[in-house]
mmCIF file of C-alpha atoms in Angstrom:
data_model
loop_
_atom_site.group_PDB
_atom_site.id
_atom_site.type_symbol
_atom_site.label_atom_id
_atom_site.label_comp_id
_atom_site.label_asym_id
_atom_site.label_seq_id
_atom_site.Cartn_x
_atom_site.Cartn_y
_atom_site.Cartn_z
ATOM 1 C CA PRO A 1 41.066 -52.259 1.483
ATOM 2 C CA HIS A 2 40.956 -54.601 4.487
ATOM 3 C CA ASP A 3 44.717 -55.269 4.415
ATOM 4 C CA ALA A 4 45.699 -51.585 4.513
ATOM 5 C CA GLY A 5 46.977 -51.956 8.034
ATOM 6 C CA ASP A 6 48.134 -48.709 9.572
ATOM 7 C CA ARG A 7 48.582 -46.971 6.229
ATOM 8 C CA TRP A 8 46.739 -43.685 5.638
ATOM 9 C CA LEU A 9 45.267 -42.189 2.461
ATOM 10 C CA THR A 10 45.310 -38.380 2.455
ATOM 11 C CA ILE A 11 43.086 -36.440 0.049
ATOM 12 C CA LEU A 12 43.391 -32.671 -0.420
ATOM 13 C CA ILE A 13 40.105 -31.040 -1.422
ATOM 14 C CA TYR A 14 39.846 -27.437 -2.598
ATOM 15 C CA SER A 15 36.526 -25.729 -1.926
ATOM 16 C CA ASN A 16 35.157 -22.193 -2.130
ATOM 17 C CA TYR A 17 33.262 -22.778 1.115
ATOM 18 C CA ASP A 18 34.975 -22.381 4.487
ATOM 19 C CA GLU A 19 32.817 -24.735 6.501
ATOM 20 C CA VAL A 20 31.074 -26.945 3.937
ATOM 21 C CA ILE A 21 32.599 -29.293 1.394
ATOM 22 C CA GLY A 22 30.349 -30.585 -1.348
ATOM 23 C CA LEU A 23 27.360 -28.443 -0.348
ATOM 24 C CA ILE A 24 24.726 -30.895 0.930
ATOM 25 C CA ASP A 25 26.349 -34.107 -0.320
ATOM 26 C CA PRO A 26 29.793 -34.926 1.183
ATOM 27 C CA PRO A 27 32.662 -36.245 -0.993
ATOM 28 C CA ARG A 28 32.499 -39.961 -1.814
ATOM 29 C CA ILE A 29 35.337 -42.462 -1.981
ATOM 30 C CA GLY A 30 35.093 -45.938 -3.473
ATOM 31 C CA ASN A 31 35.522 -47.986 -6.626
ATOM 32 C CA GLN A 32 34.201 -46.663 -9.916
ATOM 33 C CA ALA A 33 31.175 -48.936 -10.257
ATOM 34 C CA ASP A 34 29.956 -48.233 -6.722
ATOM 35 C CA LEU A 35 30.501 -44.485 -7.156
ATOM 36 C CA ILE A 36 28.568 -44.427 -10.429
ATOM 37 C CA ARG A 37 25.724 -46.437 -8.957
ATOM 38 C CA GLU A 38 25.588 -44.338 -5.805
ATOM 39 C CA SER A 39 25.879 -41.096 -7.744
ATOM 40 C CA LEU A 40 23.045 -41.995 -10.095
ATOM 41 C CA TRP A 41 20.830 -43.192 -7.263
ATOM 42 C CA SER A 42 21.403 -40.049 -5.197
ATOM 43 C CA VAL A 43 20.350 -37.759 -8.046
ATOM 44 C CA LEU A 44 17.732 -40.003 -9.598
ATOM 45 C CA ASP A 45 14.941 -37.518 -8.911
ATOM 46 C CA GLN A 46 16.978 -34.716 -10.498
ATOM 47 C CA LEU A 47 17.578 -36.792 -13.617
ATOM 48 C CA ILE A 48 13.897 -37.672 -13.904
ATOM 49 C CA PHE A 49 12.716 -34.113 -13.311
ATOM 50 C CA GLY A 50 15.333 -32.676 -15.657
ATOM 51 C CA VAL A 51 14.355 -34.940 -18.548
ATOM 52 C CA LEU A 52 10.660 -34.393 -17.797
ATOM 53 C CA PHE A 53 10.961 -30.603 -17.766
ATOM 54 C CA ILE A 54 13.011 -30.564 -20.981
ATOM 55 C CA PHE A 55 10.363 -32.735 -22.649
ATOM 56 C CA LEU A 56 7.598 -30.332 -21.538
ATOM 57 C CA GLY A 57 9.082 -27.552 -23.680
ATOM 58 C CA PRO A 58 8.343 -29.025 -27.139
ATOM 59 C CA ALA A 59 5.264 -30.755 -25.687
ATOM 60 C CA ALA A 60 3.790 -27.335 -24.855
ATOM 61 C CA LEU A 61 4.393 -26.155 -28.429
ATOM 62 C CA ILE A 62 2.779 -29.298 -29.868
ATOM 63 C CA LEU A 63 -0.163 -28.838 -27.524
ATOM 64 C CA TYR A 64 -0.571 -25.265 -28.758
ATOM 65 C CA LEU A 65 -0.583 -26.418 -32.387
ATOM 66 C CA ARG A 66 -3.410 -28.832 -31.558
ATOM 67 C CA ARG A 67 -5.320 -26.155 -29.677
ATOM 68 C CA ARG A 68 -5.758 -23.449 -32.269
ATOM 69 C CA GLY A 69 -7.034 -20.130 -31.051
ATOM 70 C CA GLN A 70 -5.039 -20.060 -27.789
ATOM 71 C CA GLN A 71 -2.408 -17.477 -26.877
ATOM 72 C CA LEU A 72 0.944 -18.507 -28.327
ATOM 73 C CA VAL A 73 2.968 -16.480 -25.788
ATOM 74 C CA GLU A 74 1.434 -18.407 -22.904
ATOM 75 C CA TYR A 75 2.518 -21.788 -24.273
ATOM 76 C CA LEU A 76 5.925 -20.542 -25.468
ATOM 77 C CA SER A 77 6.729 -18.972 -22.108
ATOM 78 C CA PHE A 78 5.669 -22.128 -20.274
ATOM 79 C CA GLY A 79 7.790 -24.281 -22.604
ATOM 80 C CA ALA A 80 10.802 -21.964 -22.355
ATOM 81 C CA PHE A 81 10.668 -21.958 -18.561
ATOM 82 C CA THR A 82 10.339 -25.730 -18.185
ATOM 83 C CA THR A 83 13.078 -26.418 -20.748
ATOM 84 C CA CYS A 84 15.565 -24.024 -19.142
ATOM 85 C CA VAL A 85 14.807 -25.293 -15.647
ATOM 86 C CA GLY A 86 15.150 -28.873 -16.844
ATOM 87 C CA VAL A 87 18.586 -28.144 -18.305
ATOM 88 C CA VAL A 88 19.676 -26.393 -15.104
ATOM 89 C CA ILE A 89 18.539 -29.297 -12.919
ATOM 90 C CA LEU A 90 20.005 -31.917 -15.237
ATOM 91 C CA THR A 91 23.381 -30.224 -15.649
ATOM 92 C CA GLY A 92 23.514 -29.352 -11.958
ATOM 93 C CA SER A 93 23.432 -32.980 -10.870
ATOM 94 C CA SER A 94 26.665 -34.764 -10.065
ATOM 95 C CA ALA A 95 25.826 -37.502 -12.570
ATOM 96 C CA ILE A 96 26.284 -35.090 -15.475
ATOM 97 C CA ASN A 97 30.066 -35.555 -15.150
ATOM 98 C CA LEU A 98 29.641 -39.215 -16.105
ATOM 99 C CA TRP A 99 28.407 -38.265 -19.577
ATOM 100 C CA GLY A 100 31.744 -36.869 -20.722
ATOM 101 C CA LEU A 101 30.303 -33.648 -22.159
ATOM 102 C CA PRO A 102 32.715 -30.864 -23.173
ATOM 103 C CA ALA A 103 33.362 -28.577 -20.226
ATOM 104 C CA ALA A 104 32.932 -25.316 -22.167
ATOM 105 C CA TRP A 105 29.711 -26.490 -23.779
ATOM 106 C CA LEU A 106 28.348 -27.625 -20.429
ATOM 107 C CA TYR A 107 29.424 -24.352 -18.772
ATOM 108 C CA TYR A 108 27.594 -22.084 -21.191
ATOM 109 C CA LEU A 109 24.550 -24.353 -21.458
ATOM 110 C CA THR A 110 24.054 -24.408 -17.694
ATOM 111 C CA HIS A 111 24.536 -20.708 -17.068
ATOM 112 C CA VAL A 112 22.648 -19.428 -20.099
ATOM 113 C CA CYS A 113 19.632 -21.561 -19.191
ATOM 114 C CA PHE A 114 19.898 -20.359 -15.593
ATOM 115 C CA PHE A 115 19.855 -16.746 -16.800
ATOM 116 C CA LEU A 116 16.972 -17.341 -19.216
ATOM 117 C CA PHE A 117 14.478 -19.324 -17.148
ATOM 118 C CA PRO A 118 13.185 -16.137 -15.397
ATOM 119 C CA VAL A 119 12.294 -14.762 -18.842
ATOM 120 C CA GLY A 120 9.845 -17.589 -19.514
ATOM 121 C CA LEU A 121 8.533 -17.565 -15.944
ATOM 122 C CA TYR A 122 7.729 -13.852 -15.748
ATOM 123 C CA ALA A 123 6.375 -13.830 -19.317
ATOM 124 C CA PHE A 124 3.959 -16.561 -18.225
ATOM 125 C CA PHE A 125 2.997 -14.571 -15.133
ATOM 126 C CA GLU A 126 2.284 -11.583 -17.379
ATOM 127 C CA GLN A 127 -0.153 -13.665 -19.426
ATOM 128 C CA THR A 128 -1.969 -15.050 -16.376
ATOM 129 C CA LEU A 129 -1.745 -12.242 -13.822
ATOM 130 C CA GLY A 130 -1.450 -9.219 -16.093
ATOM 131 C CA GLY A 131 1.303 -6.649 -16.424
ATOM 132 C CA GLY A 132 0.715 -5.043 -13.058
ATOM 133 C CA PRO A 133 1.247 -1.344 -12.310
ATOM 134 C CA TRP A 134 3.251 0.415 -15.041
ATOM 135 C CA ASN A 135 3.376 -2.945 -16.813
ATOM 136 C CA LEU A 136 6.236 -3.985 -14.488
ATOM 137 C CA MET A 137 5.853 -7.708 -15.111
ATOM 138 C CA ARG A 138 6.785 -7.236 -18.760
ATOM 139 C CA ARG A 139 9.641 -4.931 -17.806
ATOM 140 C CA ILE A 140 11.004 -7.616 -15.467
ATOM 141 C CA TRP A 141 11.236 -10.413 -18.069
ATOM 142 C CA GLN A 142 12.544 -8.004 -20.699
ATOM 143 C CA PHE A 143 15.282 -6.879 -18.294
ATOM 144 C CA HIS A 144 16.179 -10.511 -17.551
ATOM 145 C CA ALA A 145 16.503 -11.214 -21.279
ATOM 146 C CA LEU A 146 18.771 -8.189 -21.725
ATOM 147 C CA PHE A 147 20.757 -9.131 -18.633
ATOM 148 C CA ALA A 148 21.326 -12.651 -19.976
ATOM 149 C CA LEU A 149 22.528 -11.309 -23.334
ATOM 150 C CA VAL A 150 24.868 -8.753 -21.757
ATOM 151 C CA GLY A 151 26.180 -11.322 -19.280
ATOM 152 C CA LEU A 152 26.958 -13.785 -22.063
ATOM 153 C CA LEU A 153 28.816 -11.134 -24.054
ATOM 154 C CA LEU A 154 30.808 -10.048 -20.978
ATOM 155 C CA ASP A 155 31.771 -13.650 -20.249
ATOM 156 C CA ILE A 156 32.857 -14.283 -23.842
ATOM 157 C CA ALA A 157 34.912 -11.090 -23.733
ATOM 158 C CA GLU A 158 36.451 -12.353 -20.440
ATOM 159 C CA ILE A 159 35.381 -9.212 -18.585
ATOM 160 C CA ILE A 160 33.020 -10.732 -15.986
ATOM 161 C CA ALA A 161 32.319 -14.445 -15.628
ATOM 162 C CA LEU A 162 28.772 -15.725 -15.619
ATOM 163 C CA PRO A 163 29.069 -17.316 -12.148
ATOM 164 C CA ILE A 164 29.863 -13.866 -10.732
ATOM 165 C CA LEU A 165 26.915 -12.297 -12.517
ATOM 166 C CA GLN A 166 24.801 -15.143 -11.196
ATOM 167 C CA LEU A 167 24.992 -13.572 -7.734
ATOM 168 C CA TYR A 168 23.421 -10.380 -9.098
ATOM 169 C CA LEU A 169 20.833 -12.494 -10.881
ATOM 170 C CA LEU A 170 19.780 -14.010 -7.563
ATOM 171 C CA GLY A 171 19.168 -10.508 -6.231
ATOM 172 C CA LEU A 172 17.049 -9.666 -9.274
ATOM 173 C CA LEU A 173 15.136 -12.895 -8.806
ATOM 174 C CA ALA A 174 14.430 -12.008 -5.189
ATOM 175 C CA ILE A 175 13.002 -8.632 -6.234
ATOM 176 C CA GLY A 176 10.924 -10.266 -8.953
ATOM 177 C CA VAL A 177 9.610 -12.914 -6.571
ATOM 178 C CA VAL A 178 8.493 -10.255 -4.076
ATOM 179 C CA PHE A 179 6.653 -8.364 -6.819
ATOM 180 C CA THR A 180 5.135 -11.596 -8.137
ATOM 181 C CA LEU A 181 3.918 -12.585 -4.677
ATOM 182 C CA TRP A 182 2.325 -9.151 -4.311
ATOM 183 C CA MET A 183 0.572 -9.633 -7.662
ATOM 184 C CA ILE A 184 -0.538 -13.162 -6.756
ATOM 185 C CA VAL A 185 -1.902 -12.136 -3.346
ATOM 186 C CA GLY A 186 -3.760 -9.197 -4.878
ATOM 187 C CA SER A 187 -5.270 -11.308 -7.662
ATOM 188 C CA GLY A 188 -6.151 -14.081 -5.230
ATOM 189 C CA ALA A 189 -7.886 -11.598 -2.956
ATOM 190 C CA ARG A 190 -10.012 -10.524 -5.915
ATOM 191 C CA GLY A 191 -11.134 -14.140 -6.340
ATOM 192 C CA ARG A 192 -8.995 -15.239 -9.284
ATOM 193 C CA THR A 193 -8.516 -18.989 -9.117
ATOM 194 C CA GLU A 194 -5.371 -18.892 -11.305
ATOM 195 C CA ALA A 195 -3.622 -16.705 -8.744
ATOM 196 C CA ARG A 196 -4.481 -19.113 -5.924
ATOM 197 C CA ILE A 197 -3.131 -22.063 -7.914
ATOM 198 C CA LEU A 198 0.086 -20.183 -8.689
ATOM 199 C CA SER A 199 0.478 -19.153 -5.052
ATOM 200 C CA VAL A 200 0.709 -22.818 -4.055
ATOM 201 C CA GLY A 201 3.442 -23.551 -6.607
ATOM 202 C CA VAL A 202 5.456 -20.404 -5.841
ATOM 203 C CA GLY A 203 5.132 -20.995 -2.103
ATOM 204 C CA LEU A 204 6.380 -24.588 -2.318
ATOM 205 C CA LEU A 205 9.283 -23.522 -4.538
ATOM 206 C CA MET A 206 10.281 -20.831 -2.047
ATOM 207 C CA LEU A 207 10.131 -23.289 0.849
ATOM 208 C CA ALA A 208 12.284 -25.763 -1.091
ATOM 209 C CA GLY A 209 14.792 -23.030 -1.915
ATOM 210 C CA LEU A 210 14.948 -21.850 1.697
ATOM 211 C CA HIS A 211 15.537 -25.419 2.817
ATOM 212 C CA ASP A 212 18.430 -25.943 0.422
ATOM 213 C CA ILE A 213 20.055 -22.584 1.253
ATOM 214 C CA SER A 214 19.703 -23.183 4.988
ATOM 215 C CA ALA A 215 21.174 -26.676 4.603
ATOM 216 C CA VAL A 216 24.168 -25.310 2.666
ATOM 217 C CA TYR A 217 25.025 -22.883 5.456
ATOM 218 C CA GLY A 218 24.418 -25.433 8.193
ATOM 219 C CA LEU A 219 21.359 -23.754 9.652
ATOM 220 C CA ILE A 220 19.344 -26.971 9.365
ATOM 221 C CA PRO A 221 20.405 -30.563 8.698
ATOM 222 C CA GLY A 222 20.297 -31.246 4.982
ATOM 223 C CA TRP A 223 19.182 -34.730 3.955
ATOM 224 C CA HIS A 224 18.308 -34.134 0.300
ATOM 225 C CA GLU A 225 18.070 -31.285 -2.194
ATOM 226 C CA LEU A 226 14.440 -30.144 -2.461
ATOM 227 C CA PHE A 227 14.744 -27.551 -5.220
ATOM 228 C CA PRO A 228 13.751 -30.016 -7.990
ATOM 229 C CA TRP A 229 10.665 -30.985 -6.018
ATOM 230 C CA GLY A 230 9.745 -27.351 -5.456
ATOM 231 C CA THR A 231 10.244 -26.738 -9.173
ATOM 232 C CA LEU A 232 7.955 -29.686 -9.904
ATOM 233 C CA ALA A 233 5.270 -28.121 -7.712
ATOM 234 C CA LEU A 234 5.636 -24.818 -9.567
ATOM 235 C CA VAL A 235 5.497 -26.520 -12.981
ATOM 236 C CA ILE A 236 2.370 -28.424 -11.941
ATOM 237 C CA SER A 237 0.718 -25.187 -10.822
ATOM 238 C CA LEU A 238 1.682 -23.530 -14.122
ATOM 239 C CA GLY A 239 0.312 -26.496 -16.059
ATOM 240 C CA CYS A 240 -2.932 -26.445 -14.083
ATOM 241 C CA THR A 241 -3.248 -22.743 -14.833
ATOM 242 C CA VAL A 242 -2.755 -23.356 -18.560
ATOM 243 C CA GLU A 243 -5.343 -26.135 -18.560
ATOM 244 C CA ARG A 244 -7.820 -24.080 -16.565
ATOM 245 C CA ARG A 245 -7.461 -21.128 -18.932
ATOM 246 C CA PHE A 246 -7.865 -23.465 -21.912
ATOM 247 C CA ILE A 247 -11.032 -25.006 -20.444
ATOM 248 C CA GLU A 248 -12.466 -21.570 -19.684
ATOM 249 C CA ASN A 249 -11.682 -20.318 -23.183
ATOM 250 C CA HIS A 250 -13.080 -23.510 -24.693
ATOM 251 C CA LEU A 251 -16.325 -23.216 -22.716
ATOM 252 C CA ARG A 252 -16.526 -19.544 -23.633
ATOM 253 C CA LEU A 253 -16.036 -20.466 -27.274
ATOM 254 C CA ILE A 254 -18.763 -23.114 -27.046
ATOM 255 C CA GLN A 255 -21.136 -20.589 -25.465
ATOM 256 C CA THR A 256 -20.305 -18.022 -28.132
ATOM 257 C CA THR A 257 -20.909 -20.630 -30.826
ATOM 258 C CA GLU A 258 -24.278 -21.513 -29.313
ATOM 259 C CA ASP A 259 -25.185 -17.831 -29.135
ATOM 260 C CA LEU A 260 -24.224 -17.383 -32.775
ATOM 261 C CA ARG A 261 -26.270 -20.410 -33.753
ATOM 262 C CA GLY A 262 -29.244 -18.969 -31.887
ATOM 263 C CA GLU A 263 -28.772 -15.648 -33.674
ATOM 264 C CA ILE A 264 -28.542 -17.481 -37.001
ATOM 265 C CA VAL A 265 -31.806 -19.314 -36.287
ATOM 266 C CA VAL A 266 -33.488 -16.050 -35.319
ATOM 267 C CA ARG A 267 -32.184 -14.353 -38.454
ATOM 268 C CA LYS A 268 -33.347 -17.237 -40.644
ATOM 269 C CA GLN A 269 -36.785 -17.027 -39.061
ATOM 270 C CA ALA A 270 -36.790 -13.279 -39.625
ATOM 271 C CA GLU A 271 -35.734 -13.805 -43.247
ATOM 272 C CA ALA A 272 -38.512 -16.357 -43.735
ATOM 273 C CA SER A 273 -41.026 -13.924 -42.228
ATOM 274 C CA LEU A 274 -39.672 -11.155 -44.445
ATOM 275 C CA LYS A 275 -40.015 -13.354 -47.525
ATOM 276 C CA GLU A 276 -43.595 -14.166 -46.578
ATOM 277 C CA ALA A 277 -44.299 -10.477 -46.053
ATOM 278 C CA ASN A 278 -42.704 -9.626 -49.412
ATOM 279 C CA ALA A 279 -44.771 -12.318 -51.103
ATOM 280 C CA GLU A 280 -47.907 -10.889 -49.487
ATOM 281 C CA VAL A 281 -46.902 -7.413 -50.619
ATOM 282 C CA GLU A 282 -46.367 -8.693 -54.179
ATOM 283 C CA ARG A 283 -49.734 -10.433 -54.130
ATOM 284 C CA LEU A 284 -51.463 -7.297 -52.884
ATOM 285 C CA ASN A 285 -49.538 -5.227 -55.415
ATOM 286 C CA ASP A 286 -50.731 -7.482 -58.248
ATOM 287 C CA ARG A 287 -54.245 -7.280 -56.938
ATOM 288 C CA LEU A 288 -53.967 -3.515 -56.728
ATOM 289 C CA LYS A 289 -52.744 -3.351 -60.324
ATOM 290 C CA THR A 290 -55.633 -5.524 -61.488
ATOM 291 C CA GLU A 291 -58.136 -3.404 -59.608
ATOM 292 C CA ASN A 292 -56.493 -0.255 -60.966
ATOM 293 C CA ILE A 293 -56.846 -1.507 -64.531
ATOM 294 C CA TYR A 294 -60.453 -2.411 -63.903
ATOM 295 C CA LEU A 295 -61.169 1.002 -62.391
ATOM 296 C CA GLN A 296 -59.472 2.755 -65.285
ATOM 297 C CA GLU A 297 -61.637 0.811 -67.715
ATOM 298 C CA GLU A 298 -64.712 1.750 -65.723
ATOM 299 C CA ILE A 299 -63.666 5.375 -65.740
ATOM 300 C CA LYS A 300 -63.143 5.243 -69.487
ATOM 301 C CA LEU A 301 -66.560 3.760 -69.945
ATOM 302 C CA ASP A 302 -68.082 6.510 -67.823
ATOM 303 C CA HIS A 303 -66.222 9.415 -69.446
ATOM 304 C CA ASN A 304 -65.844 8.310 -73.074
ATOM 305 C CA PHE A 305 -69.518 7.540 -73.411
ATOM 306 C CA GLY A 306 -71.076 10.467 -71.631
ATOM 307 C CA GLU A 307 -74.393 10.104 -73.519
ATOM 308 C CA ILE A 308 -74.675 6.445 -72.564
ATOM 309 C CA ILE A 309 -75.207 5.519 -68.926
ATOM 310 C CA THR A 310 -75.590 1.843 -68.186
ATOM 311 C CA GLN A 311 -74.918 -0.857 -65.602
ATOM 312 C CA SER A 312 -75.650 -3.673 -68.015
ATOM 313 C CA GLU A 313 -72.710 -5.949 -68.560
ATOM 314 C CA PRO A 314 -73.709 -6.877 -72.142
ATOM 315 C CA LEU A 315 -73.902 -3.189 -73.050
ATOM 316 C CA LYS A 316 -70.548 -2.555 -71.374
ATOM 317 C CA ALA A 317 -69.107 -5.344 -73.499
ATOM 318 C CA VAL A 318 -70.492 -3.572 -76.579
ATOM 319 C CA LEU A 319 -68.905 -0.288 -75.452
ATOM 320 C CA ARG A 320 -65.526 -2.043 -75.060
ATOM 321 C CA GLN A 321 -65.866 -3.304 -78.623
ATOM 322 C CA VAL A 322 -66.621 0.275 -79.671
ATOM 323 C CA GLU A 323 -63.391 1.423 -78.035
ATOM 324 C CA GLN A 324 -61.440 -1.280 -79.850
ATOM 325 C CA VAL A 325 -62.728 -0.385 -83.334
ATOM 326 C CA ALA A 326 -62.792 3.358 -82.789
ATOM 327 C CA SER A 327 -58.998 3.601 -82.950
ATOM 328 C CA THR A 328 -58.874 1.752 -86.298
ATOM 329 C CA ASP A 329 -59.757 2.720 -89.914
ATOM 330 C CA ALA A 330 -62.331 -0.062 -90.197
ATOM 331 C CA THR A 331 -65.886 0.675 -91.282
ATOM 332 C CA VAL A 332 -68.407 0.068 -88.524
ATOM 333 C CA LEU A 333 -71.891 -1.160 -89.273
ATOM 334 C CA VAL A 334 -74.363 -0.749 -86.416
ATOM 335 C CA LEU A 335 -77.407 -2.950 -86.682
ATOM 336 C CA GLY A 336 -80.444 -3.064 -84.453
ATOM 337 C CA GLU A 337 -84.116 -2.374 -84.126
ATOM 338 C CA THR A 338 -85.526 1.075 -83.882
ATOM 339 C CA GLY A 339 -85.012 2.718 -80.505
ATOM 340 C CA THR A 340 -82.145 0.497 -79.349
ATOM 341 C CA GLY A 341 -79.542 3.309 -79.464
ATOM 342 C CA LYS A 342 -77.852 2.768 -82.815
ATOM 343 C CA GLU A 343 -77.433 6.516 -83.295
ATOM 344 C CA LEU A 344 -75.879 6.917 -79.806
ATOM 345 C CA LEU A 345 -73.331 4.197 -80.606
ATOM 346 C CA ALA A 346 -72.524 5.811 -83.956
ATOM 347 C CA ARG A 347 -71.902 9.194 -82.252
ATOM 348 C CA ALA A 348 -69.746 7.428 -79.610
ATOM 349 C CA VAL A 349 -67.607 5.775 -82.288
ATOM 350 C CA HIS A 350 -67.248 9.121 -84.031
ATOM 351 C CA SER A 351 -66.356 11.020 -80.801
ATOM 352 C CA ILE A 352 -63.563 8.698 -79.633
ATOM 353 C CA SER A 353 -62.111 7.884 -83.044
#
């Protein structure tokens, strides 16, 4: 206050850091309304990014449900990573203390999400970059999942606290980042666009992390925490990779569909040609049967009536009538003038009856 005069206000602050108090942001003193307003304004980007990243988790799952045929692991890993990172950023802001959340609940939520976000990140890298030699990318996210579970159990059993294990987690993250960069550089050198997009996001995240760490230890002047912005760059690169893979798969599906339609048209044309050929075969077969019957009748006429040789159609008609009555018990009367062959017909009827 202005009327404090020569009076002094002494505040004793306990910190785990020897040279820095409050990391990048120094302690603030003032009335409650001003402190709340200043606190919210100073971490406004963290609040926005945290809520945005948490929202991207279920949004990725909904997007997968609308895009049937895509890889579920890719969308789940992306959603798990963004959700965990969003919780870490949101709970790591100073404004989270204004919400009045239970300390134990906030403690476990923050640390568990911090331990789990590498699982989603490296699982996503496995889907986009491949497993790498000896399938190490999968081994990395599986080890992180096991490490998170063991760390949680050790903390609950009050053997080792999660903040202590967090230091070991940072070392594991550093090893994983080096391996991931090696995978990204190798894939980018082979011309994979996804790897080049991811390299931008990972590079900006690393630069933001180096800035924040250097500012904490006083190596450079720290004006604002850049980790949320680096995380945003990484999330954007991951999202662009997902969209690019979806577009490629969609175009590939369209091309496959067009190829199948072309094959269907070709097969239908082949079936139509086959039907026409079958119809022609049936027509020729019927014709062949008709000609066969005719030839058999001609052969019968030639062989059954050896004494009668004729090319006359009327006489052939008479011989057919002879064949018809010869197989019956009817009495045949042959009429005609002398010398017309009545006796030959009578012998023919007798020979084939």
